[in-house]
Coordinates of C-alpha atoms and ligand atoms in Angstrom, one line a residue:
X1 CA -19.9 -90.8 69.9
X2 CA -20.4 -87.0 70.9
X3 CA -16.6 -86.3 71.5
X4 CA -16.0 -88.5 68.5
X5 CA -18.4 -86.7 66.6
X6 CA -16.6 -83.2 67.4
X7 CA -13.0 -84.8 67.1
X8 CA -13.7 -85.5 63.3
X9 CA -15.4 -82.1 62.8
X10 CA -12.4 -80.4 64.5
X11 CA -10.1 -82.1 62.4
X12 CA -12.0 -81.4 59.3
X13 CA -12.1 -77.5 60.7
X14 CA -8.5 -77.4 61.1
X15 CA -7.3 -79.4 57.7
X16 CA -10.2 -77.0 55.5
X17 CA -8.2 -73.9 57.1
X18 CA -4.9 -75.0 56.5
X19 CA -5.4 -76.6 52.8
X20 CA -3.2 -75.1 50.6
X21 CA -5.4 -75.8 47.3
X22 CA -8.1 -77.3 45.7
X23 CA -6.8 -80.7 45.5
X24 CA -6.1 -80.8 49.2
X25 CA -10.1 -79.7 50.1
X26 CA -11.1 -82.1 47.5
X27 CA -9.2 -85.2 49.4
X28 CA -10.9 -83.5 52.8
X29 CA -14.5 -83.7 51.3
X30 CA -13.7 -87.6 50.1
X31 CA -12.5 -88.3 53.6
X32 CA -14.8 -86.1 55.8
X33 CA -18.1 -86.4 53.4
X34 CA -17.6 -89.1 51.0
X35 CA -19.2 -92.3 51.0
X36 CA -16.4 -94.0 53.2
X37 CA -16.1 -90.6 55.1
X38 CA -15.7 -90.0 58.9
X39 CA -19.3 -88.9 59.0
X40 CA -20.9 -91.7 57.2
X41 CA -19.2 -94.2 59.6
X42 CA -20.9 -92.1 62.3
X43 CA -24.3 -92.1 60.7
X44 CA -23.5 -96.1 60.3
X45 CA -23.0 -96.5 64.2
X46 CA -26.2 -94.6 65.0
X47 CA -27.9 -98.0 65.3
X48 CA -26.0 -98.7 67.9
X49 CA -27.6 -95.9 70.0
X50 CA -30.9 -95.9 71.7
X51 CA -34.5 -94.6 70.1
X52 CA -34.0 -91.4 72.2
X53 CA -30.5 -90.5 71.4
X54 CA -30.4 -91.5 67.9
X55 CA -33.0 -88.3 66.5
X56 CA -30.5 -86.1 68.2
X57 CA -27.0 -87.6 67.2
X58 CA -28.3 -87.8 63.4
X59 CA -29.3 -84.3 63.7
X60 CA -25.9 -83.5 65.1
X61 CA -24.3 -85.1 62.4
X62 CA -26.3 -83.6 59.5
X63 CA -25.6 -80.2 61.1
X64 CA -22.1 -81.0 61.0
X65 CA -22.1 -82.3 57.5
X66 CA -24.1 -79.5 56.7
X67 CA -21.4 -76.8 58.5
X68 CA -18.5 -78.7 57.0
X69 CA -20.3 -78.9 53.0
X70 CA -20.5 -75.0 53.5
X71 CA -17.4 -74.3 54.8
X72 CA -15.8 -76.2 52.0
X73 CA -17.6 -74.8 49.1
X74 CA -16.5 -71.1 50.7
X75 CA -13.2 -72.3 50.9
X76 CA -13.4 -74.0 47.9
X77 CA -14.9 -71.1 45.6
X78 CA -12.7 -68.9 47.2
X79 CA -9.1 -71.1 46.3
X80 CA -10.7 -71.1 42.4
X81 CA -11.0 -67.3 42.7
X82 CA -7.2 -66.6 43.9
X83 CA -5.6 -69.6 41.3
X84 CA -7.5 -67.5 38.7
X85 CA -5.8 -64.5 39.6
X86 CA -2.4 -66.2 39.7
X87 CA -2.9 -67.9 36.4
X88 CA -4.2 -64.8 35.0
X89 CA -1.2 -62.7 36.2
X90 CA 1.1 -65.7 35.1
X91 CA 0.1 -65.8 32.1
X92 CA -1.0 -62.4 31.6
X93 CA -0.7 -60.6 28.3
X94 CA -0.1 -56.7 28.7
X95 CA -2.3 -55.3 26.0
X96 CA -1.8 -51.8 28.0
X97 CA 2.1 -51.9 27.5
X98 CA 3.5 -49.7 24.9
X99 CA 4.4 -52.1 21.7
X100 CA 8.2 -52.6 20.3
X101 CA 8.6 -49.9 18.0
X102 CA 9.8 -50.6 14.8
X103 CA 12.3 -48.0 13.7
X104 CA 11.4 -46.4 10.5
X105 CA 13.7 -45.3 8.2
X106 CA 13.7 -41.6 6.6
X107 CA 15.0 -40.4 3.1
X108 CA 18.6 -39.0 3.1
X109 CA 18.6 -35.4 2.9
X110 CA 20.3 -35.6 -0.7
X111 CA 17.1 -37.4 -2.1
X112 CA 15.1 -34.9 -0.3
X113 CA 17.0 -32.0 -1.9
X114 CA 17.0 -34.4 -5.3
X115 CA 13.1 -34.6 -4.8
X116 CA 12.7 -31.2 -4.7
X117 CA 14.6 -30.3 -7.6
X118 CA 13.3 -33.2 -10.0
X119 CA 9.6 -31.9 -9.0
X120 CA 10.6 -27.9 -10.0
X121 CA 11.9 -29.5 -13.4
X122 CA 9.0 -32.0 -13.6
X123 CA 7.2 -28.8 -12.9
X124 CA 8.7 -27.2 -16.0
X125 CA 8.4 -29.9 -18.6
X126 CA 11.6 -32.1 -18.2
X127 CA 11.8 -36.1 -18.0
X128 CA 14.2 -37.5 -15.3
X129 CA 16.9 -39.3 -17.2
X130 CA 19.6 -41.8 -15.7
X131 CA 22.9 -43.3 -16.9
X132 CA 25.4 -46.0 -15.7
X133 CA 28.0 -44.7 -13.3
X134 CA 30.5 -46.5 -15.5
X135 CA 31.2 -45.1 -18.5
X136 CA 32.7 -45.1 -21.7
X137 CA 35.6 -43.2 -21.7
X138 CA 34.1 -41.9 -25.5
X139 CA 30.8 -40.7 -24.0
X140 CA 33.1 -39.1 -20.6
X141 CA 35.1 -37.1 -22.6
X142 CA 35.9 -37.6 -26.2
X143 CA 32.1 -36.9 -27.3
X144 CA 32.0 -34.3 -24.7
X145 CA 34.8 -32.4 -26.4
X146 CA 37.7 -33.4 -24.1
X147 CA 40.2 -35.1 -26.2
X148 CA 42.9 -37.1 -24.8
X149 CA 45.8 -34.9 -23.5
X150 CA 43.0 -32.2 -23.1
X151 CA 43.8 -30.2 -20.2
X152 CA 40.5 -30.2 -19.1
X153 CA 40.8 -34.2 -17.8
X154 CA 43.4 -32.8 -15.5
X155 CA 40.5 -30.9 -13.5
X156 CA 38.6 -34.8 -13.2
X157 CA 41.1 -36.9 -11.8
X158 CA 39.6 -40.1 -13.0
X159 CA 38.9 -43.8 -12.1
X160 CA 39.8 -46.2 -14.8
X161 CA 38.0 -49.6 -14.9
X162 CA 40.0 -50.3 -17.6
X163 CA 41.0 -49.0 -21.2
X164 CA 38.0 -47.3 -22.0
X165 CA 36.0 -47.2 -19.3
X166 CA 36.0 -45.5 -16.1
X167 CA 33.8 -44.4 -13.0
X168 CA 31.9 -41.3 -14.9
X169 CA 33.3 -38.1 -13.5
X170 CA 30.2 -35.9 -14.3
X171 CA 26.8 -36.8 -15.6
X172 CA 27.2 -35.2 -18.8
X173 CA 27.9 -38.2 -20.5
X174 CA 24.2 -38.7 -19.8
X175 CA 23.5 -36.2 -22.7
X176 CA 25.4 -37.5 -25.0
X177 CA 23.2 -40.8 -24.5
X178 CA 20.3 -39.0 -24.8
X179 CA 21.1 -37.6 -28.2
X180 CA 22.0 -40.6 -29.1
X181 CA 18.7 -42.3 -28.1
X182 CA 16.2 -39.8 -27.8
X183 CA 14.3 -38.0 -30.6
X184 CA 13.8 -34.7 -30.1
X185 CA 12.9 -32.2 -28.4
X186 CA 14.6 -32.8 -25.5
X187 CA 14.2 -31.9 -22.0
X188 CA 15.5 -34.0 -19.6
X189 CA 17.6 -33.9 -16.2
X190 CA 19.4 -36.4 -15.0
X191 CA 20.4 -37.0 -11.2
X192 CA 23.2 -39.7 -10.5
X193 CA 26.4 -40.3 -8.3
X194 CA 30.2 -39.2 -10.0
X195 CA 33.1 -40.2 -9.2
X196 CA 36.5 -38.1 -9.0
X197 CA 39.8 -39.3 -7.1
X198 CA 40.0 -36.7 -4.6
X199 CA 41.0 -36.8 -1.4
X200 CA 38.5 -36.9 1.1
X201 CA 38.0 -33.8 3.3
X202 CA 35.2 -30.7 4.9
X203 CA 34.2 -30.6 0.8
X204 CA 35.4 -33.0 -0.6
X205 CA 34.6 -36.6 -1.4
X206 CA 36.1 -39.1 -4.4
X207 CA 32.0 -40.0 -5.2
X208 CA 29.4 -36.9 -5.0
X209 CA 26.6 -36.4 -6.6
X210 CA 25.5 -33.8 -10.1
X211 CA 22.0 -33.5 -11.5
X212 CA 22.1 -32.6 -15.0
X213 CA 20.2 -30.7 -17.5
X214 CA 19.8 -30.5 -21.2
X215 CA 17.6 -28.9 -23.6
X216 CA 17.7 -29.5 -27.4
X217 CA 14.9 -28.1 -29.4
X218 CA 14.6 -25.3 -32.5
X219 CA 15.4 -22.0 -31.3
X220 CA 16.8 -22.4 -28.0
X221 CA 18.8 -19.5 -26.9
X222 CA 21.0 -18.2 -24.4
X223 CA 17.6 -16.4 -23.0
X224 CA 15.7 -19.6 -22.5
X225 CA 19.0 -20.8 -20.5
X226 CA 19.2 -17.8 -18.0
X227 CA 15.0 -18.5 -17.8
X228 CA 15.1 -21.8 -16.8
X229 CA 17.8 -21.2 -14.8
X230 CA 16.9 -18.3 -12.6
X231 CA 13.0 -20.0 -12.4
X232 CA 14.5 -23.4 -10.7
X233 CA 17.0 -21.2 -8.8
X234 CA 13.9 -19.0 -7.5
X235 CA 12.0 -21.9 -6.5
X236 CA 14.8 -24.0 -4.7
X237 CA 16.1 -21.1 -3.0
X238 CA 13.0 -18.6 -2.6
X239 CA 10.9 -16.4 -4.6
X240 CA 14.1 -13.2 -3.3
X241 CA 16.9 -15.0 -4.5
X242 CA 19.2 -13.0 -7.0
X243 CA 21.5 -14.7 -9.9
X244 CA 24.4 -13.5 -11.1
X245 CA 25.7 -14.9 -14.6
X246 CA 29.6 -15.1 -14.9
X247 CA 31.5 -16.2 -17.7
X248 CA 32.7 -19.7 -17.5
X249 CA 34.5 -22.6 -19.5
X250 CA 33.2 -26.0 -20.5
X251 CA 35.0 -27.8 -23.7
X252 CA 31.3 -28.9 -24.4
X253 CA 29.2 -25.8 -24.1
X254 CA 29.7 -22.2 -25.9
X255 CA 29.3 -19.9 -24.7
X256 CA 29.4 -21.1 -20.7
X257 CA 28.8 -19.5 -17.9
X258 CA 29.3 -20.1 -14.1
X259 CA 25.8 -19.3 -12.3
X260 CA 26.0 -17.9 -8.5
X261 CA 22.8 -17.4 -6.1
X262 CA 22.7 -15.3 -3.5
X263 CA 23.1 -16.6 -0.4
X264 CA 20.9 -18.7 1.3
X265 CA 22.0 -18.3 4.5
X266 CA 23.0 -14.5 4.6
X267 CA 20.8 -13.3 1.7
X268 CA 23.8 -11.5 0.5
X269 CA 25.4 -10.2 3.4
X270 CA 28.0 -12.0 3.6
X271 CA 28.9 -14.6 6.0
X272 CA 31.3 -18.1 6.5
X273 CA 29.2 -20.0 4.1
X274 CA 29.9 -17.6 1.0
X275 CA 33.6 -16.6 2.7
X276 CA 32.2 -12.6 2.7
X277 CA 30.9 -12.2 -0.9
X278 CA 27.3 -13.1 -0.7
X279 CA 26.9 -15.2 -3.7
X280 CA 27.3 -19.2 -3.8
X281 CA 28.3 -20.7 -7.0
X282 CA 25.4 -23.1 -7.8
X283 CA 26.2 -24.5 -11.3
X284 CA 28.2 -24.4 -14.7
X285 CA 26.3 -23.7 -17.6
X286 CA 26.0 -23.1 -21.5
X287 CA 24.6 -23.7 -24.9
X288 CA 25.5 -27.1 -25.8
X289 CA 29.0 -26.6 -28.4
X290 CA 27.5 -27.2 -32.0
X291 CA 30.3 -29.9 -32.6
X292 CA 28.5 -31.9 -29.5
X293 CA 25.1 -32.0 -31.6
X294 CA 26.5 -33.3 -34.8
X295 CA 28.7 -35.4 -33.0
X296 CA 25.3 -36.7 -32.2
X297 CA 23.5 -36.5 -35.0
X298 CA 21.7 -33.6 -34.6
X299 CA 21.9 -30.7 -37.2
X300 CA 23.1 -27.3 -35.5
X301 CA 22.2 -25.5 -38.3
X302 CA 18.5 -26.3 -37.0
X303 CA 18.8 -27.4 -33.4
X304 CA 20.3 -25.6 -30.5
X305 CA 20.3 -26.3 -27.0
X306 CA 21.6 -25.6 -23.6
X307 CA 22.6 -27.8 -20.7
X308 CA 23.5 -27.4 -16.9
X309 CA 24.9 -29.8 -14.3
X310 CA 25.0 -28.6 -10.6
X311 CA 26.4 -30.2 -7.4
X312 CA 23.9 -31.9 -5.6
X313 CA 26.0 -32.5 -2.6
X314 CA 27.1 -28.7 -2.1
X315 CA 23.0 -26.9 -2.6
X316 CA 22.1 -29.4 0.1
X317 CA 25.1 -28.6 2.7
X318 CA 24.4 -25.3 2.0
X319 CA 20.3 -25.9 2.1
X320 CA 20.6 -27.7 5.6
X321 CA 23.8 -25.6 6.5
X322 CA 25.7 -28.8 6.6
X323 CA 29.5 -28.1 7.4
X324 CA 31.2 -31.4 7.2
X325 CA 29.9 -33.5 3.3
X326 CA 31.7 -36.7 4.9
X327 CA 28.7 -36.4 7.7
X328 CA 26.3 -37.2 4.4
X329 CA 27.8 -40.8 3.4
X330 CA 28.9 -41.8 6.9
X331 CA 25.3 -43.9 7.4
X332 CA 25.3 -42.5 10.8
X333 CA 21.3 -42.5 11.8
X334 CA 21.8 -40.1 14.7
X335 CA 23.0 -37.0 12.3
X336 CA 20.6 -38.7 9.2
X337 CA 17.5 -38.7 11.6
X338 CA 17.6 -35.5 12.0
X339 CA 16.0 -34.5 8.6
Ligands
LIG401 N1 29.8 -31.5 -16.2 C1 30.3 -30.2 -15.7 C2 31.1 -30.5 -14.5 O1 31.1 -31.5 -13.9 C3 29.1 -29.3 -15.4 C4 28.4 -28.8 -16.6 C5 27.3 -29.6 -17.1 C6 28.7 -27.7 -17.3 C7 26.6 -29.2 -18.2 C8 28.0 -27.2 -18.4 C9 27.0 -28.0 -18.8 O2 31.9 -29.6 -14.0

C-alpha cells in the first residue's frame, strides 16, 4: 500500500508539473483528490490494514493529500496569473500609443491674403459685397461703359454662356448691382473669382481672382481716393511703403489712375519681382464716370464716388514671393501646407 501510496503521488507530481493549463490540473485534482480519487480509494483500503499500521498510513496519506492540495493551488494560482497576462496582452488596448491623426486642413493663402484685406476695409467702414460669377453681359460691360465693338473688350477675352451672359471678367459688375440695390452711401468691397480666356502660364491663369471697391456718397473726391488707397496699401504692405499715382484708363472711371507700391520684396531697390524699377503695380483706380451713376440712378450732380479693383492673385504671389500662380489652384497640399 506504501509503494502504491508513493506511485499515485509520483504520478500526481509529474502530471501537476507537466499540465499545460488549468483545465488539465482541474482533471488532476478530480482524479488524484476527488471523491473517486486515487487517494480516497487508499483511505477506503485502510481497513484492510492492521490497528498499528492504519494511524500511520492515514497520516501518510493526508500528508500526501495535503502536499498534493498545495502544490496544486501554487500551480494553479500561478497558470491564472500567466493566462491573465496572455489575455491581457491579446487583447490589450495601447492607450500609450500615439492616436491616428486626423489631417486638418488650412486656409488657402488667397483667403488668407482676402482676410486680411477685407479686415483693413472692415477696419475702415466698408461692407463685404458678393456677385454671381456669371454675368449679364449688360452689367459686364454695357453699364460699365464698354459698348459693343468697344476696344476695351478686346483687353477681356471673354467666356460667353450664351447671348448675354458670360463668365464676369472683372468684379466691377458688382458695383453696378450695388447701385442698383443699395441705397446710399455706399461703401462696399467685393472679393470674387473672374474669368478671362487666357492662356495658362508663370502669370497667368483663364480664372483669377479681383476684390473690388466702391465708394458713392456726397462729396467724394479724388483726395478721399488716394486716402483710402494709400491707408489699405500702408497696412497690407507696412506702415514704409510708398505709392505712386500714375495716370490710367478705365471706360468706367474718370479720371483713372494706375496705383504702384513699392516693393515688398526689395523696398524699392530693385530686384526680379519688380524687373529693376522698384514699384509693383497693385491696382487700377478712379472716380466712378458720372454716366455710370445715372446709368444707375444716382444723380452726379449730388453724388460722386470712386472705385478700385486689385488682383488678388498677384499681391499674394508677391506677399508670399510665389513665382509660379498655377502652384495656387493646383490643390497640391504639400506646397498649400506650407502657409
Ligand atoms: N475692373 C478693372 C479691371 O479688371 C479694374 C478697376 C476696377 C479699375 C475699378 C477701376 C475701378 O481691370
Amino acid at each position: 500500500m506504501e509503494q502504491k501510496l508513493q506511485a499515485i503521488a509520483l504520478e500526481a507530481k509529474n502530471a501537476i508539473g507537466s499540465a499545460q493549463n488549468s483545465d488539465e490540473l482541474g482533471q488532476i485534482r478530480v482524479k488524484v483528490l476527488g471523491r473517486k480519487g486515487d487517494l480516497t480509494a487508499i483511505l477506503r483500503e485502510l481497513g484492510k490494514l492492521s490497528k498499528e499500521l492504519r494511524p500511520v498510513m492515514g497520516q501518510k496519506v493526508n500528508e500526501i493529500r495535503e502536499e498534493l492540495t498545495a502544490l496544486l493551488d501554487a500551480k494553479e494560482a500561478d497558470m491564472a496569473k500567466h493566462e491573465l497576462a496572455a489575455r491581457l496582452e491579446a487583447e490589450a488596448l495601447d492607450v500609450t500609443l500615439p492616436g491616428e491623426s486626423v489631417k486638418r486642413g488650412r486656409l488657402h493663402p488667397l483667403s488668407i491674403v482676402q482676410g486680411e484685406i477685407r479686415d483693413i476695409f472692415i477696419g475702415m467702414g466698408f461692407d463685404v459685397k458678393e456677385g454671381p460669377e456669371i454675368e449679364y453681359e449688360r452689367y459686364n460691360f454695357e453699364m460699365l461703359n464698354i459698348p459693343e465693338n468697344h476696344p476695351a473688350r478686346d483687353m477681356q477675352d471673354t467666356f460667353y454662356i450664351r447671348d448675354g451672359i458670360l463668365m464676369r471678367t472683372h468684379t466691377s459688375p458688382v458695383q453696378v448691382r450695388t447701385m442698383l440695390s443699395e441705397s446710399l452711401p455706399i461703401r462696399m468691397i467685393c472679393p470674387g473669382r473672374v474669368y478671362r480666356s487666357d492662356d495658362v502660364d508663370a502669370t497667368h491663369s483663364p480664372m483669377f481672382h479681383q476684390v473690388e471697391g466702391l465708394v458713392v456718397d456726397k462729396g467724394i473726391c479724388f483726395g478721399d481716393l488716394k486716402g483710402v488707397l494709400d491707408e489699405f496699401i500702408k497696412k497690407f504692405y507696412g506702415s514704409g511703403t510708398k505709392t505712386r499715382f500714375r495716370p490710367g484708363y478705365f471706360p468706367f472711371t474718370e479720371p483713372s489712375a494706375e496705383v504702384d507700391a513699392t516693393c515688398a520684396i526689395c523696398h524699392g531697390k530693385g530686384c526680379n519681382v519688380c524687373k529693376g524699377t522698384g514699384w509693383i503695380e497693385i491696382l487700377g483706380c478712379g472716380m466712378v464716370h458720372p454716366s455710370i451713376l445715372e446709368g444707375c440712378g444716382i444723380d452726379p450732380e449730388v453724388y460722386s464716388g470712386f472705385a478700385f479693383g486689385l488682383g488678388l492673385d498677384r499681391l499674394t504671389t508677391i506677399k508670399y514671393g510665389i513665382t509660379d500662380i498655377r502652384l495656387l489652384f493646383e490643390g497640391d497640399t504639400r506646397f498649400l501646407g506650407q502657409f
